[in-house]
Coordinates of C-alpha atoms and ligand atoms in Angstrom, one line a residue:
M1 CA 113.9 85.5 112.3
A2 CA 115.1 89.0 111.7
G3 CA 118.6 90.0 112.8
V4 CA 119.5 92.9 115.1
S5 CA 120.4 95.1 112.1
D6 CA 117.0 94.4 110.5
L7 CA 115.2 95.4 113.7
D8 CA 117.1 98.7 113.5
T9 CA 115.8 99.4 110.0
P10 CA 114.0 102.7 109.8
W11 CA 110.3 102.4 108.8
Y12 CA 108.5 105.4 107.4
L13 CA 104.9 105.3 108.6
H14 CA 101.9 107.5 107.9
A15 CA 99.8 106.3 110.9
V16 CA 99.1 103.4 113.3
L17 CA 95.6 102.4 114.5
P18 CA 96.0 100.0 117.5
R19 CA 92.7 98.3 116.9
S20 CA 90.3 98.1 114.0
A21 CA 87.5 95.8 112.9
A22 CA 87.3 97.1 109.4
N23 CA 90.8 96.2 108.1
G24 CA 90.6 92.5 107.9
P25 CA 89.1 89.6 109.9
G26 CA 89.0 90.1 113.6
I27 CA 90.4 93.0 115.6
R28 CA 93.6 94.1 113.9
R29 CA 96.4 96.7 114.3
V30 CA 96.6 98.8 111.2
I31 CA 99.9 100.2 110.0
W32 CA 99.9 102.7 107.1
S33 CA 103.2 103.1 105.3
Q34 CA 104.4 106.5 104.2
G35 CA 105.5 106.7 100.6
C36 CA 104.1 105.5 97.3
A37 CA 105.2 106.2 93.8
L38 CA 102.6 104.1 92.0
S39 CA 100.3 107.1 91.2
C40 CA 97.0 105.2 90.8
P41 CA 94.5 107.7 89.3
G42 CA 91.9 108.5 91.9
C43 CA 94.0 107.4 94.9
F44 CA 92.2 108.4 98.1
N45 CA 95.3 108.9 100.1
P46 CA 97.7 111.2 98.3
E47 CA 99.0 112.5 101.6
T48 CA 100.7 109.1 102.0
H49 CA 102.7 109.5 98.7
P50 CA 105.8 111.5 99.7
T51 CA 108.4 109.7 101.7
A52 CA 111.0 112.3 102.6
G53 CA 110.1 114.7 105.4
A54 CA 106.6 113.2 105.8
G55 CA 105.1 110.9 108.4
L56 CA 106.7 109.1 111.3
V57 CA 110.1 107.4 111.3
R58 CA 110.2 104.4 113.6
T59 CA 112.5 101.4 113.8
V60 CA 111.1 97.9 113.0
G61 CA 112.1 96.8 116.5
D62 CA 110.0 99.5 118.1
V63 CA 106.9 98.6 116.0
V64 CA 107.4 94.9 116.7
G65 CA 107.6 95.6 120.4
E66 CA 104.4 97.7 120.5
T67 CA 102.6 95.1 118.4
L68 CA 103.7 92.1 120.6
A69 CA 102.7 94.0 123.7
D70 CA 99.1 94.1 122.4
A71 CA 99.2 90.6 121.0
T72 CA 96.6 89.1 123.3
R73 CA 94.0 91.7 122.3
I74 CA 94.3 91.5 118.5
E75 CA 94.1 88.8 115.8
G76 CA 96.7 90.2 113.6
V77 CA 98.1 93.2 111.7
T78 CA 97.2 94.8 108.4
L79 CA 99.9 96.6 106.5
T80 CA 98.6 99.2 104.1
G81 CA 99.6 102.6 102.8
G82 CA 101.0 104.3 101.0
E83 CA 102.9 101.4 99.6
P84 CA 104.2 98.9 102.1
L85 CA 106.4 97.1 99.6
E86 CA 108.4 100.3 98.8
Q87 CA 110.1 99.5 102.2
P88 CA 110.5 95.7 101.7
V89 CA 113.4 95.2 104.3
A90 CA 111.3 96.7 107.1
V91 CA 108.2 94.7 106.1
A92 CA 110.1 91.5 105.8
A93 CA 111.7 91.9 109.2
F94 CA 108.4 92.9 110.9
C95 CA 106.6 89.9 109.4
A96 CA 109.4 87.5 110.3
E97 CA 109.4 88.7 113.9
L98 CA 105.6 88.3 114.3
R99 CA 105.8 84.8 112.8
A100 CA 108.6 83.8 115.1
H101 CA 107.1 85.2 118.3
S102 CA 103.4 85.2 118.0
G103 CA 100.3 83.7 116.4
L104 CA 99.3 87.0 114.9
S105 CA 98.3 87.0 111.3
V106 CA 99.5 89.5 108.7
I107 CA 97.6 90.9 105.7
V108 CA 99.5 93.1 103.2
L109 CA 97.5 95.5 101.0
T110 CA 99.8 96.5 98.1
G111 CA 99.5 98.3 94.8
F112 CA 102.0 96.0 93.2
T113 CA 100.6 93.0 91.3
R114 CA 101.5 89.5 92.3
R115 CA 103.7 89.2 89.2
E116 CA 105.6 92.4 90.1
I117 CA 106.1 91.0 93.6
E118 CA 107.3 87.6 92.4
Q119 CA 109.7 89.1 90.0
D120 CA 111.4 91.2 92.6
P121 CA 113.5 89.3 95.3
A122 CA 113.1 92.0 97.9
R123 CA 109.3 92.3 97.5
S124 CA 109.0 88.5 97.5
A125 CA 110.9 88.3 100.8
A126 CA 108.7 91.0 102.3
V127 CA 105.6 88.9 101.9
A128 CA 107.2 85.5 102.6
D129 CA 105.7 85.5 106.2
A130 CA 102.4 87.2 105.3
D131 CA 99.2 85.2 105.4
L132 CA 97.4 87.1 102.7
V133 CA 98.4 89.7 100.1
I134 CA 95.8 91.8 98.3
A135 CA 97.7 92.8 95.2
G136 CA 97.3 95.2 92.3
R137 CA 96.8 98.9 91.5
Y138 CA 93.6 100.6 92.6
N139 CA 91.4 101.1 89.5
R140 CA 88.8 103.8 90.0
Q141 CA 86.8 102.4 87.1
L142 CA 86.2 99.2 89.1
P143 CA 85.3 100.4 92.7
L144 CA 84.6 97.6 95.2
A145 CA 84.5 98.4 98.9
R146 CA 83.7 94.8 99.9
G147 CA 86.3 92.3 100.9
L148 CA 89.1 94.8 101.5
R149 CA 89.9 95.1 97.8
G150 CA 89.1 98.8 96.9
S151 CA 88.7 97.8 93.3
S152 CA 87.6 94.5 91.8
N153 CA 90.8 94.0 89.8
K154 CA 92.8 93.5 92.9
E155 CA 93.8 89.9 93.5
Y156 CA 93.7 87.8 96.7
W157 CA 97.0 85.9 97.1
A158 CA 96.8 83.5 100.0
R159 CA 100.2 82.6 101.4
T160 CA 98.7 80.4 104.1
D161 CA 95.2 78.9 104.6
R162 CA 94.4 81.2 107.5
Y163 CA 91.7 83.3 105.6
T164 CA 89.1 82.5 103.0
A165 CA 87.3 84.8 100.6
E166 CA 84.3 84.4 102.9
D167 CA 86.2 85.7 105.9
L168 CA 87.1 88.8 103.9
A169 CA 83.6 89.3 102.6
A170 CA 82.4 89.6 106.2
V171 CA 84.8 92.5 107.0
P172 CA 82.8 95.8 107.6
E173 CA 83.3 98.4 104.9
L174 CA 83.3 101.4 107.3
E175 CA 84.5 102.0 110.9
I176 CA 84.4 105.2 113.0
T177 CA 86.7 105.3 115.9
I178 CA 86.5 108.0 118.6
A179 CA 89.7 108.3 120.6
D180 CA 90.0 109.4 124.3
D181 CA 91.0 112.9 123.0
A182 CA 87.8 113.0 120.9
T183 CA 89.8 112.5 117.6
V184 CA 87.5 110.8 115.1
T185 CA 89.0 108.4 112.6
F186 CA 87.3 106.9 109.6
T187 CA 88.7 103.6 108.3
G188 CA 87.6 100.9 105.9
M189 CA 87.1 100.8 102.2
H190 CA 84.0 102.9 102.4
A191 CA 85.5 105.5 104.6
P192 CA 85.4 109.2 103.5
G193 CA 88.8 109.4 101.9
G194 CA 88.8 105.7 101.5
E195 CA 91.4 103.1 102.6
F196 CA 93.5 103.6 99.5
Ligands
SF4_1 S1 96.0 103.5 95.6 FE1 97.6 102.7 96.9 S2 99.2 102.0 95.5 FE2 97.8 103.4 94.3 S3 98.8 105.4 94.5 FE3 97.3 105.2 96.2 S4 98.5 104.5 97.9 FE4 99.7 104.1 96.0

């Protein structure tokens, strides 16, 4: 379980979508991190790359509280970006809190490879309580909207037996959400602007 100081950790976010059906199995909360230095050619979300002075700044505790308040209406959370593992302390604390206090699943979409994660203690700790990591750089030469991968080189790394490749293959590739204020949001790997 995360300590009080971990819950106070600042977390730089690009956006939060409370409910989505196109970002993993079931209805999921989607949290886009702000900040990514991996520079994949053809990245669809360059606005998520800067960290300083961009996006929202929240504490882990605030994001945990909002997520748990909605826990009966969602299956889990998908962390994407930007690059979630550039803020490993925040991600580790968030995942640990969800594991300790709910049955919510966590999927992490990252540009780091499994090897890069395993070689780095902080990144390894960040995914210790995740159910599934989808790992590796986006490769625009190998586009693949199906299965939440974005490009076919990206690797499924199951940390628990909660999800199978078949579960992921059934995820819709595109979702259009119209908010109460008429704001239209496109998400999913086939969205205009893409997930990554
Ligand atoms: S595709 Fe993902 S990992 Fe690659 S530059 Fe874009 S946000 Fe970063």
